[in-house]
Short mmCIF file of C-alpha atoms and ligand atoms in Angstrom, two decimals:
data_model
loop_
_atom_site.label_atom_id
_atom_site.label_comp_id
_atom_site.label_asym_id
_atom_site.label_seq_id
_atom_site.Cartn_x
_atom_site.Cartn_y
_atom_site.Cartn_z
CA UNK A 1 85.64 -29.23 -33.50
CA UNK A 2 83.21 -28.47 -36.41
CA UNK A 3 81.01 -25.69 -36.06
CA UNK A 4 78.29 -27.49 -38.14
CA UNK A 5 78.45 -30.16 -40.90
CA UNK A 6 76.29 -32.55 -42.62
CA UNK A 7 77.05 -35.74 -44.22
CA UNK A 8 74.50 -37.69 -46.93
CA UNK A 9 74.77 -41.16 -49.03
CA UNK A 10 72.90 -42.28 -51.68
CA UNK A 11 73.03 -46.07 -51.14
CA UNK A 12 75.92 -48.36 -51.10
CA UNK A 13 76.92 -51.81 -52.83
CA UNK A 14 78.83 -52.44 -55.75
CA UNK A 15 79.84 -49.92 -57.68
CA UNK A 16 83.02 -49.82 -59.50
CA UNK A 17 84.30 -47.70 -61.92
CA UNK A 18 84.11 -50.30 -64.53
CA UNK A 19 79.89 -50.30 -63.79
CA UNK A 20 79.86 -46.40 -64.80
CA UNK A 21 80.34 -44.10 -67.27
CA UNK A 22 81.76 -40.54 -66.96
CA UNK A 23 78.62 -39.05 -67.76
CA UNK A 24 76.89 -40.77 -65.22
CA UNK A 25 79.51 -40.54 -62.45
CA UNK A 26 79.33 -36.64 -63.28
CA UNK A 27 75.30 -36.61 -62.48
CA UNK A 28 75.78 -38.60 -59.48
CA UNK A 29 78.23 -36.35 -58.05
CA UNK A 30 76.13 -33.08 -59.16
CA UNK A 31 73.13 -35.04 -57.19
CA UNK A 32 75.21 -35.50 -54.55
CA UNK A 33 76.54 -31.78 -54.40
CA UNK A 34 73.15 -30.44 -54.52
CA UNK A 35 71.60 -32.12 -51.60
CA UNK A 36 74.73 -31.16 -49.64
CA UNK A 37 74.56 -27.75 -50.27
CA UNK A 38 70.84 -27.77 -49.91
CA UNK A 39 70.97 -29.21 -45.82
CA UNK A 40 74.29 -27.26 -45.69
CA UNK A 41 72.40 -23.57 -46.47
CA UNK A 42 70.03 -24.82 -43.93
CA UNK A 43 73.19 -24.87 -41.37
CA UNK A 44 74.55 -21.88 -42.21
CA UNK A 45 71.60 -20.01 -41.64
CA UNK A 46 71.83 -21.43 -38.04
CA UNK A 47 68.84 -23.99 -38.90
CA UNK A 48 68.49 -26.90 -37.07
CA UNK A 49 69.97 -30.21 -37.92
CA UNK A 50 66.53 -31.62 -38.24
CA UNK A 51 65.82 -29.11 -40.86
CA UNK A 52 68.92 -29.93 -42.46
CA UNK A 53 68.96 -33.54 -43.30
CA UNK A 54 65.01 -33.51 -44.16
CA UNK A 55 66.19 -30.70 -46.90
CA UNK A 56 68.88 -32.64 -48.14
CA UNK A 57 66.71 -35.88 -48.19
CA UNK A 58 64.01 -33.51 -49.86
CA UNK A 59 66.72 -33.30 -52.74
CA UNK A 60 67.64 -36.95 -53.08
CA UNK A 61 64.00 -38.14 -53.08
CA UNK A 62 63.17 -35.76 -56.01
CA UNK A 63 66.05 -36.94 -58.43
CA UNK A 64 65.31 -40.69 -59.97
CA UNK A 65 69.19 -41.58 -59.88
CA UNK A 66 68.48 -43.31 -56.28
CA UNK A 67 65.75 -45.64 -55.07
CA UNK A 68 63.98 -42.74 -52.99
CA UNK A 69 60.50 -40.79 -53.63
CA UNK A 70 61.15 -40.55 -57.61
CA UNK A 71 62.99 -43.69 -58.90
CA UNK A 72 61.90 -45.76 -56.27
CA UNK A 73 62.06 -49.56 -57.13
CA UNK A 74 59.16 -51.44 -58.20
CA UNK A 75 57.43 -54.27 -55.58
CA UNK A 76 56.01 -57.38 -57.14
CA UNK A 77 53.00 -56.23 -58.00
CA UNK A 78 54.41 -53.36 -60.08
CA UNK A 79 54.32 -50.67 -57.53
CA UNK A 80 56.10 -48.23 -55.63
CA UNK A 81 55.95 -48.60 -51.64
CA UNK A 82 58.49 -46.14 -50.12
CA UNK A 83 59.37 -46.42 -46.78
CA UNK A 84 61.23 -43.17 -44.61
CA UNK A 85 62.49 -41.92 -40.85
CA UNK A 86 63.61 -38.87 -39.17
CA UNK A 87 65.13 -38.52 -35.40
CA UNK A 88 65.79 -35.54 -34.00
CA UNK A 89 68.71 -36.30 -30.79
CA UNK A 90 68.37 -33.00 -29.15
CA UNK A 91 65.13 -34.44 -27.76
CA UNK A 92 65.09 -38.06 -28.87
CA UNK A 93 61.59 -37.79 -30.93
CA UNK A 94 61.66 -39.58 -34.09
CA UNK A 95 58.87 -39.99 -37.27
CA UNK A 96 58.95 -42.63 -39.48
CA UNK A 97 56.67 -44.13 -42.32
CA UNK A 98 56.61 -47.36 -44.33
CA UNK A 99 54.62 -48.47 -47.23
CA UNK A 100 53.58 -45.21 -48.47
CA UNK A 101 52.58 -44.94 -52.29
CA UNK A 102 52.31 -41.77 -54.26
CA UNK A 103 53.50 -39.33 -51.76
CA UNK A 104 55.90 -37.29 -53.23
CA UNK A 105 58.42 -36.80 -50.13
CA UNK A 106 58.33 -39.56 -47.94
CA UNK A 107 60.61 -38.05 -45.69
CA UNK A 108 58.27 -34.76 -45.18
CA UNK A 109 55.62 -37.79 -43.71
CA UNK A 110 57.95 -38.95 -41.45
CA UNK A 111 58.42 -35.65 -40.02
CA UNK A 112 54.58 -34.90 -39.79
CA UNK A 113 54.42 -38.06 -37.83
CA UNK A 114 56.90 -36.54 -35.60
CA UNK A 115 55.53 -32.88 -35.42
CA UNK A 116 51.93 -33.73 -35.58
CA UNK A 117 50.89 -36.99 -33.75
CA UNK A 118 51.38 -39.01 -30.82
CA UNK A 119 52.56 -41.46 -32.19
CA UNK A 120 56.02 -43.15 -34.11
CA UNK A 121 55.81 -45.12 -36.62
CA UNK A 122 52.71 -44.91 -39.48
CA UNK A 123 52.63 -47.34 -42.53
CA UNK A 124 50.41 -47.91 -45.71
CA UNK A 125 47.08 -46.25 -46.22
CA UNK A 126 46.72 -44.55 -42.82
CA UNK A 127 50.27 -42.63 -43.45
CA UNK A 128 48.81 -41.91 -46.47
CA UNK A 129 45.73 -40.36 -44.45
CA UNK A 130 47.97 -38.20 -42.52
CA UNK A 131 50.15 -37.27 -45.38
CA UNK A 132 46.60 -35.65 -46.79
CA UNK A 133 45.54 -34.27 -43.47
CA UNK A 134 48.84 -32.07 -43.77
CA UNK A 135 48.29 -31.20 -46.93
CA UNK A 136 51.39 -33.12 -48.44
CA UNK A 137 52.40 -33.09 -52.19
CA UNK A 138 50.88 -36.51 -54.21
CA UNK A 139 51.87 -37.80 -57.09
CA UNK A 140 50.69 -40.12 -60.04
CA UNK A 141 52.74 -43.43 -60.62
CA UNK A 142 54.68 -42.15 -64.17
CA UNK A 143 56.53 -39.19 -61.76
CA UNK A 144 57.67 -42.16 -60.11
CA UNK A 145 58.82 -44.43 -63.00
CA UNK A 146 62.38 -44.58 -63.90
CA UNK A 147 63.27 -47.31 -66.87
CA UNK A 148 65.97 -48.35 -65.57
CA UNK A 149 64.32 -49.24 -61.80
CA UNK A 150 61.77 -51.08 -64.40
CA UNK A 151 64.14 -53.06 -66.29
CA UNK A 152 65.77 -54.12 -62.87
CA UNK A 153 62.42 -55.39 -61.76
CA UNK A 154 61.52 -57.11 -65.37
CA UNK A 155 64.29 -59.46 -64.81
CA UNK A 156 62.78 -60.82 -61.34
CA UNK A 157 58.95 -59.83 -62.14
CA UNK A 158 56.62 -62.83 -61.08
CA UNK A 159 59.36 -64.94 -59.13
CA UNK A 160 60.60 -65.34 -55.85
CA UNK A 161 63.53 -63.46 -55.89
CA UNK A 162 63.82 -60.14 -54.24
CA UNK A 163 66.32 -58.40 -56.30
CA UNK A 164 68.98 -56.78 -54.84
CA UNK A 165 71.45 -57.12 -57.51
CA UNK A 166 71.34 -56.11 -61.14
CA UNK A 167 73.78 -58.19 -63.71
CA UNK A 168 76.27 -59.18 -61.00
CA UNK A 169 75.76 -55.37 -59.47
CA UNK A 170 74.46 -55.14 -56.04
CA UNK A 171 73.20 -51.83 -55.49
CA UNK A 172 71.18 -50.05 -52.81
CA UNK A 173 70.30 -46.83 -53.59
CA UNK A 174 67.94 -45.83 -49.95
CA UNK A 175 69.41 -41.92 -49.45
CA UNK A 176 69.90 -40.74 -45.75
CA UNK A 177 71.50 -37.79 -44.27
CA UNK A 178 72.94 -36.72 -40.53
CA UNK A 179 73.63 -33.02 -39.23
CA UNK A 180 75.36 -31.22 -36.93
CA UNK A 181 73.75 -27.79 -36.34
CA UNK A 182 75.74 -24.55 -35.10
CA UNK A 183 74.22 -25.71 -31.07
CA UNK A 184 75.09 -29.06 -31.20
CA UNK A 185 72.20 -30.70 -31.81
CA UNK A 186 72.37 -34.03 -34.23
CA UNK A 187 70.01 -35.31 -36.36
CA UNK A 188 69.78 -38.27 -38.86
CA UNK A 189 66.98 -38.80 -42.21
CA UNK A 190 66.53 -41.92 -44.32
CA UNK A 191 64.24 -42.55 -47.00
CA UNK A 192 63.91 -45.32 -49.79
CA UNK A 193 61.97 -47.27 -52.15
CA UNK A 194 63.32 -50.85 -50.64
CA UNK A 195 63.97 -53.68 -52.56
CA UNK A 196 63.02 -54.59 -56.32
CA UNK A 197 60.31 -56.51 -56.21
CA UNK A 198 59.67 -56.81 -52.91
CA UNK A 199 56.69 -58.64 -51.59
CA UNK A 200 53.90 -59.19 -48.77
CA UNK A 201 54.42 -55.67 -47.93
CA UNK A 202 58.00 -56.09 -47.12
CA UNK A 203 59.94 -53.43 -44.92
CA UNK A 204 63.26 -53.05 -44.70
CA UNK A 205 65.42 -51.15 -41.70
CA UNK A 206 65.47 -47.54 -43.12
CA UNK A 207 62.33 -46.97 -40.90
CA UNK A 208 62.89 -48.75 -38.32
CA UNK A 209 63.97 -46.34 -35.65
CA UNK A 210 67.83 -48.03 -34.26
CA UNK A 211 68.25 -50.02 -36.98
CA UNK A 212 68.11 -47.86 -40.28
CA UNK A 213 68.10 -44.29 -38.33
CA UNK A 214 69.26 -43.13 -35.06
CA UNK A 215 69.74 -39.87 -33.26
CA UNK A 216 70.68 -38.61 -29.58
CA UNK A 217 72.94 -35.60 -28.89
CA UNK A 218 75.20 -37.30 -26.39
CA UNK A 219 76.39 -39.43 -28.68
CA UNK A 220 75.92 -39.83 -32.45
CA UNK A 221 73.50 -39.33 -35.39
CA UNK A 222 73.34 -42.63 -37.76
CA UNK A 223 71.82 -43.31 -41.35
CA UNK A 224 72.25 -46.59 -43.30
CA UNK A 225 71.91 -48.21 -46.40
CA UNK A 226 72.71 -52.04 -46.94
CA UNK A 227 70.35 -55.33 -47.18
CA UNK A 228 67.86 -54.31 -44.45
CA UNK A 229 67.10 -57.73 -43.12
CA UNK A 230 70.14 -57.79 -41.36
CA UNK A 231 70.73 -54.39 -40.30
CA UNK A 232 67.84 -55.21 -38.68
CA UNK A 233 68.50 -58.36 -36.77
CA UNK A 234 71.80 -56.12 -36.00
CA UNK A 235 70.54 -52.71 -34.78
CA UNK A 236 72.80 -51.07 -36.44
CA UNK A 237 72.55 -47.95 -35.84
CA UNK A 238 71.29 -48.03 -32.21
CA UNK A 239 74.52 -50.53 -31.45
CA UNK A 240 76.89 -48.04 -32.60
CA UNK A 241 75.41 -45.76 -30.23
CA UNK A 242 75.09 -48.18 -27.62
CA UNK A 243 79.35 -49.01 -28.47
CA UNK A 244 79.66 -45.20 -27.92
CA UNK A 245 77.41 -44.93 -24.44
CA UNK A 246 77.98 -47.95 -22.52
CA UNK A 247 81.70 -49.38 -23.55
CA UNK A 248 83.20 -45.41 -24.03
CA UNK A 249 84.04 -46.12 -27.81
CA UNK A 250 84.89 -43.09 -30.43
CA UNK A 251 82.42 -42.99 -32.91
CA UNK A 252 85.14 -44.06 -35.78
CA UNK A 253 85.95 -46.96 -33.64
CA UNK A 254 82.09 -47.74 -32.91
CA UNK A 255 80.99 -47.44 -36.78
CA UNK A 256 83.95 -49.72 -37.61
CA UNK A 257 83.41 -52.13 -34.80
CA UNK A 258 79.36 -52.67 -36.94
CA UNK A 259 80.38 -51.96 -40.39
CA UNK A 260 83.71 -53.85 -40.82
CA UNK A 261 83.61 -56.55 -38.28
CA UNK A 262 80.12 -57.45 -36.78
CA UNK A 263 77.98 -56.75 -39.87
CA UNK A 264 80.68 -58.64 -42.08
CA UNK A 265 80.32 -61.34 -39.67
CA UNK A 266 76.88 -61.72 -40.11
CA UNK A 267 76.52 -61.32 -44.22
CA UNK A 268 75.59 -58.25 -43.89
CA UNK A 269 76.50 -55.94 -46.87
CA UNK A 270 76.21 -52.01 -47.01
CA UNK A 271 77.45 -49.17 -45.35
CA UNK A 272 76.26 -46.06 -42.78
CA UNK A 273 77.17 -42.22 -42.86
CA UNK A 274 77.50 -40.88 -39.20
CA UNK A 275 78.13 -38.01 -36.92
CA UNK A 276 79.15 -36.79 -33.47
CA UNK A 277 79.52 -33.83 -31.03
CA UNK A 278 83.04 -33.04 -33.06
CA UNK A 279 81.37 -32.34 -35.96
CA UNK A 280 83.76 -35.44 -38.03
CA UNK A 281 81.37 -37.38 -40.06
CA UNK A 282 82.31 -41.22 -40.63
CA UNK A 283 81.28 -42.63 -43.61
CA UNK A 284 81.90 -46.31 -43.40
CA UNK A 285 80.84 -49.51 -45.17
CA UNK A 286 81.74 -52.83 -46.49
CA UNK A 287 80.85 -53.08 -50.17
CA UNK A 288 82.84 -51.82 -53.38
CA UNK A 289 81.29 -48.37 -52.97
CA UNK A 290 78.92 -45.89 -51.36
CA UNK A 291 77.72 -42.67 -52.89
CA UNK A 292 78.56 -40.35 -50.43
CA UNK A 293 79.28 -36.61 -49.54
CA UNK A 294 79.96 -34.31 -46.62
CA UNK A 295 80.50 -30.68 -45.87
CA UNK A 296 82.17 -28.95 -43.25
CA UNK A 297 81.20 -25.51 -41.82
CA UNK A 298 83.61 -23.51 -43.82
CA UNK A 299 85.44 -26.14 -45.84
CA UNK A 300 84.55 -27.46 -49.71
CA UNK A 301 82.17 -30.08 -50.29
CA UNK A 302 83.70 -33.84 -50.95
CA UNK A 303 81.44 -36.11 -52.69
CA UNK A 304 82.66 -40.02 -53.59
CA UNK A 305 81.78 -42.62 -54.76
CA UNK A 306 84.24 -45.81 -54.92
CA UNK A 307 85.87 -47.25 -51.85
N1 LIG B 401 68.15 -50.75 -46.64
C1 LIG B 401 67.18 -50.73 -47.68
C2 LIG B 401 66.18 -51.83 -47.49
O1 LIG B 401 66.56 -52.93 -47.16
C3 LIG B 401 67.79 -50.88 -49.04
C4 LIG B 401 68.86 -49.90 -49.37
O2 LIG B 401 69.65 -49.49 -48.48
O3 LIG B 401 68.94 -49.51 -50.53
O4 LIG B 401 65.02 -51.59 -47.75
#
């Protein structure tokens, strides 16, 4: 049994070694290893696992190497719409956001929704209303702007095509992040920009409470990252806690059971980073690769990348 741990990922899909370089694969990691260590402080000060995961999604949002808060893809029209969730499973609240433009740390929203009103789920320019009420960090459009997310989106701009793939390289680069605090409370964060230009005010599963996010103390904490029209349809993350609740399932055997076998079934490409009461994170998917990290109570930090 861990004391406390936290696991992250920084989007999965295909990513091969062939796709980077070193220097890249060394900032990656360093991105990685700094949002761990960020939610992991937050753990060994005996924070909460809520506190943790929003800290280490804090740190993924604010570096433009993944498609969350700064870096964020571009929609159609040219813009940035971010979508985010929190869910805390000691007492099965949950925040979540979608649509947002210009706020800094989506994932900060999502937990004001939480904290500070009766209500769920928040999108567009009301979230954007609450995100001023409490005083939230804005942002102009060039903090956002990353040339490569640009370039990605010139390829597709003014077509049909929602762009998940860039020169034969799928990629989804949503960030999420579940704890286990020192009293064994679980909590999961996601937070990402969506897809390249998406349209019509398109929103994908990361928050949508069971299928991107999920959180409950008796059983697991969930994040995911994949093509979010079917981890939709599948629930993801709210069936592997149903696997784990209702048919007795480990959580290994439950994440496998969606990732590897239904999900693949389906067409349904990505991956999910996940936690239980014994403190083991799983950190599963079905594509080439996931960016990905964990770190034990009293262990070193891993951080991957390739399957
Ligand atoms: N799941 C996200 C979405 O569909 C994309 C991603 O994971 O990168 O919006």
């Amino acid at each position: 049994m861990k004391k406390f741990t936290i696991a992250i990922h920084g989007g999965a899909g295909t990513i091969s070694p062939s796709t980077m370089t070193p220097q890249k694969e060394t900032a990656y990691k360093q991105a990685l290893q700094a949002a761990l260590t960020a939610g992991y402080k937050v753990l060994e000060a005996k924070g909460s696992a809520l506190e943790a995961v929003t800290h280490a999604v804090i740190e993924l949002e604010n570096t433009p190497l993944f498609n969350a808060g700064r870096g964020s893809v571009f929609t159609y029209d040219g813009k940035h719409e971010m979508d985010a969730s929190v869910m805390n499973g000691k007492n099965g609240l949950a925040g979540a956001v979608a649509g947002v433009r210009n706020v800094k740390n989506p994932v900060l929203l999502a937990n004001a929704v939480m904290e500070h009103t009766d209500f769920v789920f928040l999108h567009g320019s009301g979230a954007e209303e609450l995100a001023r009420v409490q005083q939230l960090t804005f942002c102009d459009d060039q903090y956002f702007f990353d040339d490569f997310r640009y370039q990605q989106w010139q390829e597709v701009k003014g077509s049909d095509t929602t762009k998940l793939d860039h020169s034969n390289e799928k990629k989804f680069g949503t960030v999420g992040a579940v704890a286990k605090d020192i009293e064994g409370n679980l909590a999961a964060a996601t937070s990402t920009g969506g897809m390249t230009n998406k349209r019509y005010s398109r929103i994908g599963d990361t928050p949508v409470i069971g299928a991107g996010t999920y959180a409950n103390n008796s059983t697991c904490a969930v994040s995911c990252t994949g093509h979010g029209e079917y981890f939709i349809r599948s629930v993801v993350a709210y069936d592997i806690h149903c696997l784990m609740e209702y048919n007795g399932l480990s959580l290994k055997e439950a994440c496998e059971k969606v990732v590897l076998d239904k999900l693949v079934k389906s067409g349904g490409e990505g991956g999910i980073i996940a936690i239980d009461q014994t403190g083991v994170p799983q950190l599963i998917f079905n594509s080439e690769g996931m960016y990905r990290g964990y770190y034990c109570c009293n262990e070193q930090p891993v951080t991957e990348i390739y399957r």
